[in-house]
């Protein structure tokens, strides 16, 4: 066995963070944004079955970038947490804030204590009665948590995507408008790299889109606000 | 269910079961409605739910339950609801110890939703019926103490044109029923009415009238079954399941159906 070398805690944390960041930067981006009638979650994801976006509870959705097996196990753990909580208290007692803080704790623990940190970045979104009551949380691989107002972007070259949303996003938009903003933002990294090789535009088939419907209880009488949009629906909305 | 897991230790370790019931049984057994070891002693009277009827019609299946819970010879509750949507395409009704039954319904609803969220797809109708059987079987120790719960399950496989019915016994035995079925203390009388009133290819509206009339007949002869309450405007709880999903029949529609039946029987001046 070789000799144990001293590594300073700063260096150790930095190495882990760099490792996780590299893993996340390889993936494609995800955008979460509020609009008039709900919250839209849009991912660049050509796979129709391996989802990056999922339902957690009545008014709560989940989106992730990074390693599939890692965020999938986190998604399932989130569903279990929410269902146990809703079953033992009441459905209204399951909140995005509670879920986000549980995620933050487990990501933080894994970052410091495990062999390798999770190479994931998560978003937890909860749709409210009005746009001002929407909650969107961003969770990093190290367990840091941020509360975003209106929209967030994460994944590879998230800063470019976020910059486009900063410029475009406004409150009170229709779903079609919100989706067009999301696509414009997701295309930003492609245009940045377009000098090297021209890329096909982001069409509905390359997107995974789901919404949290604000009015689901009032209009449809259902308690579950999460709904996936089919490719046809997305194409129609983008063409408006 | 392969929980020895020699082949996939990582899967088992991650708690990768898609079943909420399995997960809660393992990690939070205190949350389950049963599983407690009851000390010896006499159980005081507890509310009991009574009659549930279900019948198929062209394009779906319908389930109705009266609104009474009894405690011995007392009426414990006259507004109790004993028919619930299990998920989008199925409903269940429960007779027996109300306190346990309502929690089993909640557990079953979460079980189906949990599976759907984890797996990204709905459980098959047979699969749902089997899970409900497992939950009723888990209640067997309580049933031996006199706290039995007997459900009736009905639903449609999305895309199919006909609904299906399942009845259960306290051991979790699951039996598919054809045409119609009823459970609870007034079930005998309701079934007699169903046998005379049901016919193939009923329309949804006709099925509603048959369901309500069979409950009226049950309440006529069984003191534990509540009839429509014209004073308080309380109607049975009725759900209709078709390919468009499970919907609750509105109080207005029920009031009209009850009025038709009551008026007809009043005019006839017969022993119904």
mmCIF file with all atom_site columns, N, CA and C in Angstrom, chain B residues 144-187:
data_model
loop_
_atom_site.group_PDB
_atom_site.id
_atom_site.type_symbol
_atom_site.label_atom_id
_atom_site.label_alt_id
_atom_site.label_comp_id
_atom_site.label_asym_id
_atom_site.label_entity_id
_atom_site.label_seq_id
_atom_site.pdbx_PDB_ins_code
_atom_site.Cartn_x
_atom_site.Cartn_y
_atom_site.Cartn_z
_atom_site.occupancy
_atom_site.B_iso_or_equiv
_atom_site.pdbx_formal_charge
_atom_site.auth_seq_id
_atom_site.auth_comp_id
_atom_site.auth_asym_id
_atom_site.auth_atom_id
_atom_site.pdbx_PDB_model_num
ATOM 1   N N  . UNK B 1 144 ? -60.221 -10.941 12.262  1.00 0.00 ? 144 UNK B N  1
ATOM 2   C CA . UNK B 1 144 ? -60.491 -11.977 13.251  1.00 0.00 ? 144 UNK B CA 1
ATOM 3   C C  . UNK B 1 144 ? -60.923 -11.363 14.581  1.00 0.00 ? 144 UNK B C  1
ATOM 4   N N  . UNK B 1 145 ? -60.574 -10.090 14.805  1.00 0.00 ? 145 UNK B N  1
ATOM 5   C CA . UNK B 1 145 ? -61.029 -9.389  16.008  1.00 0.00 ? 145 UNK B CA 1
ATOM 6   C C  . UNK B 1 145 ? -62.406 -8.762  15.785  1.00 0.00 ? 145 UNK B C  1
ATOM 7   N N  . UNK B 1 146 ? -62.979 -8.999  14.629  1.00 0.00 ? 146 UNK B N  1
ATOM 8   C CA . UNK B 1 146 ? -64.297 -8.414  14.349  1.00 0.00 ? 146 UNK B CA 1
ATOM 9   C C  . UNK B 1 146 ? -64.229 -7.129  13.553  1.00 0.00 ? 146 UNK B C  1
ATOM 10  N N  . UNK B 1 147 ? -63.021 -6.743  13.133  1.00 0.00 ? 147 UNK B N  1
ATOM 11  C CA . UNK B 1 147 ? -62.893 -5.489  12.392  1.00 0.00 ? 147 UNK B CA 1
ATOM 12  C C  . UNK B 1 147 ? -62.653 -5.777  10.906  1.00 0.00 ? 147 UNK B C  1
ATOM 13  N N  . UNK B 1 148 ? -63.634 -6.359  10.290  1.00 0.00 ? 148 UNK B N  1
ATOM 14  C CA . UNK B 1 148 ? -63.475 -6.748  8.888   1.00 0.00 ? 148 UNK B CA 1
ATOM 15  C C  . UNK B 1 148 ? -63.724 -5.568  7.960   1.00 0.00 ? 148 UNK B C  1
ATOM 16  N N  . UNK B 1 149 ? -63.028 -5.584  6.823   1.00 0.00 ? 149 UNK B N  1
ATOM 17  C CA . UNK B 1 149 ? -63.258 -4.612  5.762   1.00 0.00 ? 149 UNK B CA 1
ATOM 18  C C  . UNK B 1 149 ? -63.462 -5.399  4.477   1.00 0.00 ? 149 UNK B C  1
ATOM 19  N N  . UNK B 1 150 ? -64.568 -5.132  3.776   1.00 0.00 ? 150 UNK B N  1
ATOM 20  C CA . UNK B 1 150 ? -64.840 -5.850  2.529   1.00 0.00 ? 150 UNK B CA 1
ATOM 21  C C  . UNK B 1 150 ? -65.042 -4.843  1.413   1.00 0.00 ? 150 UNK B C  1
ATOM 22  N N  . UNK B 1 151 ? -64.130 -4.795  0.458   1.00 0.00 ? 151 UNK B N  1
ATOM 23  C CA . UNK B 1 151 ? -64.265 -3.821  -0.622  1.00 0.00 ? 151 UNK B CA 1
ATOM 24  C C  . UNK B 1 151 ? -64.946 -4.403  -1.855  1.00 0.00 ? 151 UNK B C  1
ATOM 25  N N  . UNK B 1 152 ? -65.303 -3.509  -2.734  1.00 0.00 ? 152 UNK B N  1
ATOM 26  C CA . UNK B 1 152 ? -65.774 -3.869  -4.066  1.00 0.00 ? 152 UNK B CA 1
ATOM 27  C C  . UNK B 1 152 ? -64.977 -2.967  -4.996  1.00 0.00 ? 152 UNK B C  1
ATOM 28  N N  . UNK B 1 153 ? -64.387 -3.551  -6.032  1.00 0.00 ? 153 UNK B N  1
ATOM 29  C CA . UNK B 1 153 ? -63.493 -2.792  -6.905  1.00 0.00 ? 153 UNK B CA 1
ATOM 30  C C  . UNK B 1 153 ? -64.018 -2.850  -8.335  1.00 0.00 ? 153 UNK B C  1
ATOM 31  N N  . UNK B 1 154 ? -64.022 -1.733  -9.009  1.00 0.00 ? 154 UNK B N  1
ATOM 32  C CA . UNK B 1 154 ? -64.516 -1.704  -10.383 1.00 0.00 ? 154 UNK B CA 1
ATOM 33  C C  . UNK B 1 154 ? -63.660 -0.756  -11.195 1.00 0.00 ? 154 UNK B C  1
ATOM 34  N N  . UNK B 1 155 ? -63.478 -1.076  -12.446 1.00 0.00 ? 155 UNK B N  1
ATOM 35  C CA . UNK B 1 155 ? -62.683 -0.192  -13.290 1.00 0.00 ? 155 UNK B CA 1
ATOM 36  C C  . UNK B 1 155 ? -62.704 -0.626  -14.722 1.00 0.00 ? 155 UNK B C  1
ATOM 37  N N  . UNK B 1 156 ? -61.941 0.098   -15.500 1.00 0.00 ? 156 UNK B N  1
ATOM 38  C CA . UNK B 1 156 ? -61.869 -0.194  -16.925 1.00 0.00 ? 156 UNK B CA 1
ATOM 39  C C  . UNK B 1 156 ? -60.408 -0.101  -17.322 1.00 0.00 ? 156 UNK B C  1
ATOM 40  N N  . UNK B 1 157 ? -59.979 -1.004  -18.182 1.00 0.00 ? 157 UNK B N  1
ATOM 41  C CA . UNK B 1 157 ? -58.620 -0.910  -18.724 1.00 0.00 ? 157 UNK B CA 1
ATOM 42  C C  . UNK B 1 157 ? -58.680 0.149   -19.816 1.00 0.00 ? 157 UNK B C  1
ATOM 43  N N  . UNK B 1 158 ? -57.850 1.233   -19.722 1.00 0.00 ? 158 UNK B N  1
ATOM 44  C CA . UNK B 1 158 ? -57.973 2.295   -20.723 1.00 0.00 ? 158 UNK B CA 1
ATOM 45  C C  . UNK B 1 158 ? -57.914 1.713   -22.134 1.00 0.00 ? 158 UNK B C  1
ATOM 46  N N  . UNK B 1 159 ? -58.884 2.070   -22.956 1.00 0.00 ? 159 UNK B N  1
ATOM 47  C CA . UNK B 1 159 ? -58.940 1.553   -24.321 1.00 0.00 ? 159 UNK B CA 1
ATOM 48  C C  . UNK B 1 159 ? -59.968 0.451   -24.481 1.00 0.00 ? 159 UNK B C  1
ATOM 49  N N  . UNK B 1 160 ? -60.304 -0.243  -23.368 1.00 0.00 ? 160 UNK B N  1
ATOM 50  C CA . UNK B 1 160 ? -61.326 -1.294  -23.455 1.00 0.00 ? 160 UNK B CA 1
ATOM 51  C C  . UNK B 1 160 ? -62.716 -0.663  -23.530 1.00 0.00 ? 160 UNK B C  1
ATOM 52  N N  . UNK B 1 161 ? -63.692 -1.468  -23.985 1.00 0.00 ? 161 UNK B N  1
ATOM 53  C CA . UNK B 1 161 ? -65.031 -0.914  -24.105 1.00 0.00 ? 161 UNK B CA 1
ATOM 54  C C  . UNK B 1 161 ? -65.939 -1.367  -22.963 1.00 0.00 ? 161 UNK B C  1
ATOM 55  N N  . UNK B 1 162 ? -65.477 -2.299  -22.141 1.00 0.00 ? 162 UNK B N  1
ATOM 56  C CA . UNK B 1 162 ? -66.330 -2.797  -21.067 1.00 0.00 ? 162 UNK B CA 1
ATOM 57  C C  . UNK B 1 162 ? -65.619 -2.702  -19.724 1.00 0.00 ? 162 UNK B C  1
ATOM 58  N N  . UNK B 1 163 ? -66.393 -2.377  -18.693 1.00 0.00 ? 163 UNK B N  1
ATOM 59  C CA . UNK B 1 163 ? -65.849 -2.307  -17.358 1.00 0.00 ? 163 UNK B CA 1
ATOM 60  C C  . UNK B 1 163 ? -65.826 -3.679  -16.702 1.00 0.00 ? 163 UNK B C  1
ATOM 61  N N  . UNK B 1 164 ? -65.055 -3.801  -15.613 1.00 0.00 ? 164 UNK B N  1
ATOM 62  C CA . UNK B 1 164 ? -64.968 -5.078  -14.909 1.00 0.00 ? 164 UNK B CA 1
ATOM 63  C C  . UNK B 1 164 ? -65.130 -4.851  -13.411 1.00 0.00 ? 164 UNK B C  1
ATOM 64  N N  . UNK B 1 165 ? -65.632 -5.900  -12.738 1.00 0.00 ? 165 UNK B N  1
ATOM 65  C CA . UNK B 1 165 ? -65.929 -5.820  -11.305 1.00 0.00 ? 165 UNK B CA 1
ATOM 66  C C  . UNK B 1 165 ? -65.154 -6.890  -10.546 1.00 0.00 ? 165 UNK B C  1
ATOM 67  N N  . UNK B 1 166 ? -64.676 -6.563  -9.348  1.00 0.00 ? 166 UNK B N  1
ATOM 68  C CA . UNK B 1 166 ? -63.997 -7.545  -8.513  1.00 0.00 ? 166 UNK B CA 1
ATOM 69  C C  . UNK B 1 166 ? -64.545 -7.463  -7.098  1.00 0.00 ? 166 UNK B C  1
ATOM 70  N N  . UNK B 1 167 ? -64.873 -8.619  -6.537  1.00 0.00 ? 167 UNK B N  1
ATOM 71  C CA . UNK B 1 167 ? -65.275 -8.643  -5.132  1.00 0.00 ? 167 UNK B CA 1
ATOM 72  C C  . UNK B 1 167 ? -64.197 -9.370  -4.334  1.00 0.00 ? 167 UNK B C  1
ATOM 73  N N  . UNK B 1 168 ? -64.225 -9.220  -3.015  1.00 0.00 ? 168 UNK B N  1
ATOM 74  C CA . UNK B 1 168 ? -63.181 -9.762  -2.148  1.00 0.00 ? 168 UNK B CA 1
ATOM 75  C C  . UNK B 1 168 ? -63.801 -10.403 -0.924  1.00 0.00 ? 168 UNK B C  1
ATOM 76  N N  . UNK B 1 169 ? -63.057 -11.337 -0.318  1.00 0.00 ? 169 UNK B N  1
ATOM 77  C CA . UNK B 1 169 ? -63.454 -11.780 1.006   1.00 0.00 ? 169 UNK B CA 1
ATOM 78  C C  . UNK B 1 169 ? -62.388 -11.312 1.997   1.00 0.00 ? 169 UNK B C  1
ATOM 79  N N  . UNK B 1 170 ? -62.600 -11.557 3.298   1.00 0.00 ? 170 UNK B N  1
ATOM 80  C CA . UNK B 1 170 ? -61.677 -11.006 4.297   1.00 0.00 ? 170 UNK B CA 1
ATOM 81  C C  . UNK B 1 170 ? -60.277 -11.603 4.212   1.00 0.00 ? 170 UNK B C  1
ATOM 82  N N  . UNK B 1 171 ? -60.134 -12.758 3.551   1.00 0.00 ? 171 UNK B N  1
ATOM 83  C CA . UNK B 1 171 ? -58.796 -13.333 3.425   1.00 0.00 ? 171 UNK B CA 1
ATOM 84  C C  . UNK B 1 171 ? -58.046 -12.753 2.229   1.00 0.00 ? 171 UNK B C  1
ATOM 85  N N  . UNK B 1 172 ? -58.638 -11.792 1.557   1.00 0.00 ? 172 UNK B N  1
ATOM 86  C CA . UNK B 1 172 ? -57.979 -11.201 0.398   1.00 0.00 ? 172 UNK B CA 1
ATOM 87  C C  . UNK B 1 172 ? -58.301 -11.917 -0.887  1.00 0.00 ? 172 UNK B C  1
ATOM 88  N N  . UNK B 1 173 ? -59.141 -12.930 -0.803  1.00 0.00 ? 173 UNK B N  1
ATOM 89  C CA . UNK B 1 173 ? -59.549 -13.655 -2.019  1.00 0.00 ? 173 UNK B CA 1
ATOM 90  C C  . UNK B 1 173 ? -60.228 -12.703 -2.984  1.00 0.00 ? 173 UNK B C  1
ATOM 91  N N  . UNK B 1 174 ? -59.871 -12.825 -4.236  1.00 0.00 ? 174 UNK B N  1
ATOM 92  C CA . UNK B 1 174 ? -60.349 -11.888 -5.245  1.00 0.00 ? 174 UNK B CA 1
ATOM 93  C C  . UNK B 1 174 ? -61.174 -12.640 -6.265  1.00 0.00 ? 174 UNK B C  1
ATOM 94  N N  . UNK B 1 175 ? -62.393 -12.174 -6.547  1.00 0.00 ? 175 UNK B N  1
ATOM 95  C CA . UNK B 1 175 ? -63.279 -12.871 -7.470  1.00 0.00 ? 175 UNK B CA 1
ATOM 96  C C  . UNK B 1 175 ? -63.812 -11.887 -8.485  1.00 0.00 ? 175 UNK B C  1
ATOM 97  N N  . UNK B 1 176 ? -63.630 -12.224 -9.746  1.00 0.00 ? 176 UNK B N  1
ATOM 98  C CA . UNK B 1 176 ? -64.209 -11.335 -10.757 1.00 0.00 ? 176 UNK B CA 1
ATOM 99  C C  . UNK B 1 176 ? -65.702 -11.611 -10.872 1.00 0.00 ? 176 UNK B C  1
ATOM 100 N N  . UNK B 1 177 ? -66.501 -10.545 -10.865 1.00 0.00 ? 177 UNK B N  1
ATOM 101 C CA . UNK B 1 177 ? -67.952 -10.678 -10.960 1.00 0.00 ? 177 UNK B CA 1
ATOM 102 C C  . UNK B 1 177 ? -68.412 -10.215 -12.324 1.00 0.00 ? 177 UNK B C  1
ATOM 103 N N  . UNK B 1 178 ? -69.455 -10.832 -12.822 1.00 0.00 ? 178 UNK B N  1
ATOM 104 C CA . UNK B 1 178 ? -70.015 -10.413 -14.096 1.00 0.00 ? 178 UNK B CA 1
ATOM 105 C C  . UNK B 1 178 ? -71.286 -9.616  -13.853 1.00 0.00 ? 178 UNK B C  1
ATOM 106 N N  . UNK B 1 179 ? -71.577 -8.728  -14.728 1.00 0.00 ? 179 UNK B N  1
ATOM 107 C CA . UNK B 1 179 ? -72.817 -7.951  -14.757 1.00 0.00 ? 179 UNK B CA 1
ATOM 108 C C  . UNK B 1 179 ? -72.970 -7.001  -13.565 1.00 0.00 ? 179 UNK B C  1
ATOM 109 N N  . UNK B 1 180 ? -73.155 -7.552  -12.367 1.00 0.00 ? 180 UNK B N  1
ATOM 110 C CA . UNK B 1 180 ? -73.368 -6.661  -11.215 1.00 0.00 ? 180 UNK B CA 1
ATOM 111 C C  . UNK B 1 180 ? -73.004 -7.387  -9.926  1.00 0.00 ? 180 UNK B C  1
ATOM 112 N N  . UNK B 1 181 ? -72.817 -6.622  -8.860  1.00 0.00 ? 181 UNK B N  1
ATOM 113 C CA . UNK B 1 181 ? -72.529 -7.228  -7.570  1.00 0.00 ? 181 UNK B CA 1
ATOM 114 C C  . UNK B 1 181 ? -72.835 -6.219  -6.474  1.00 0.00 ? 181 UNK B C  1
ATOM 115 N N  . UNK B 1 182 ? -72.981 -6.731  -5.237  1.00 0.00 ? 182 UNK B N  1
ATOM 116 C CA . UNK B 1 182 ? -73.180 -5.813  -4.117  1.00 0.00 ? 182 UNK B CA 1
ATOM 117 C C  . UNK B 1 182 ? -72.515 -6.391  -2.870  1.00 0.00 ? 182 UNK B C  1
ATOM 118 N N  . UNK B 1 183 ? -72.090 -5.515  -1.961  1.00 0.00 ? 183 UNK B N  1
ATOM 119 C CA . UNK B 1 183 ? -71.528 -5.962  -0.681  1.00 0.00 ? 183 UNK B CA 1
ATOM 120 C C  . UNK B 1 183 ? -72.130 -5.136  0.447   1.00 0.00 ? 183 UNK B C  1
ATOM 121 N N  . UNK B 1 184 ? -72.006 -5.644  1.669   1.00 0.00 ? 184 UNK B N  1
ATOM 122 C CA . UNK B 1 184 ? -72.516 -4.937  2.835   1.00 0.00 ? 184 UNK B CA 1
ATOM 123 C C  . UNK B 1 184 ? -73.807 -5.551  3.339   1.00 0.00 ? 184 UNK B C  1
ATOM 124 N N  . UNK B 1 185 ? -74.320 -4.958  4.452   1.00 0.00 ? 185 UNK B N  1
ATOM 125 C CA . UNK B 1 185 ? -75.460 -5.591  5.124   1.00 0.00 ? 185 UNK B CA 1
ATOM 126 C C  . UNK B 1 185 ? -76.711 -5.612  4.269   1.00 0.00 ? 185 UNK B C  1
ATOM 127 N N  . UNK B 1 186 ? -76.875 -4.612  3.390   1.00 0.00 ? 186 UNK B N  1
ATOM 128 C CA . UNK B 1 186 ? -78.080 -4.591  2.559   1.00 0.00 ? 186 UNK B CA 1
ATOM 129 C C  . UNK B 1 186 ? -77.876 -5.262  1.213   1.00 0.00 ? 186 UNK B C  1
ATOM 130 N N  . UNK B 1 187 ? -76.724 -5.945  1.075   1.00 0.00 ? 187 UNK B N  1
ATOM 131 C CA . UNK B 1 187 ? -76.349 -6.483  -0.238  1.00 0.00 ? 187 UNK B CA 1
ATOM 132 C C  . UNK B 1 187 ? -77.352 -7.492  -0.767  1.00 0.00 ? 187 UNK B C  1
#
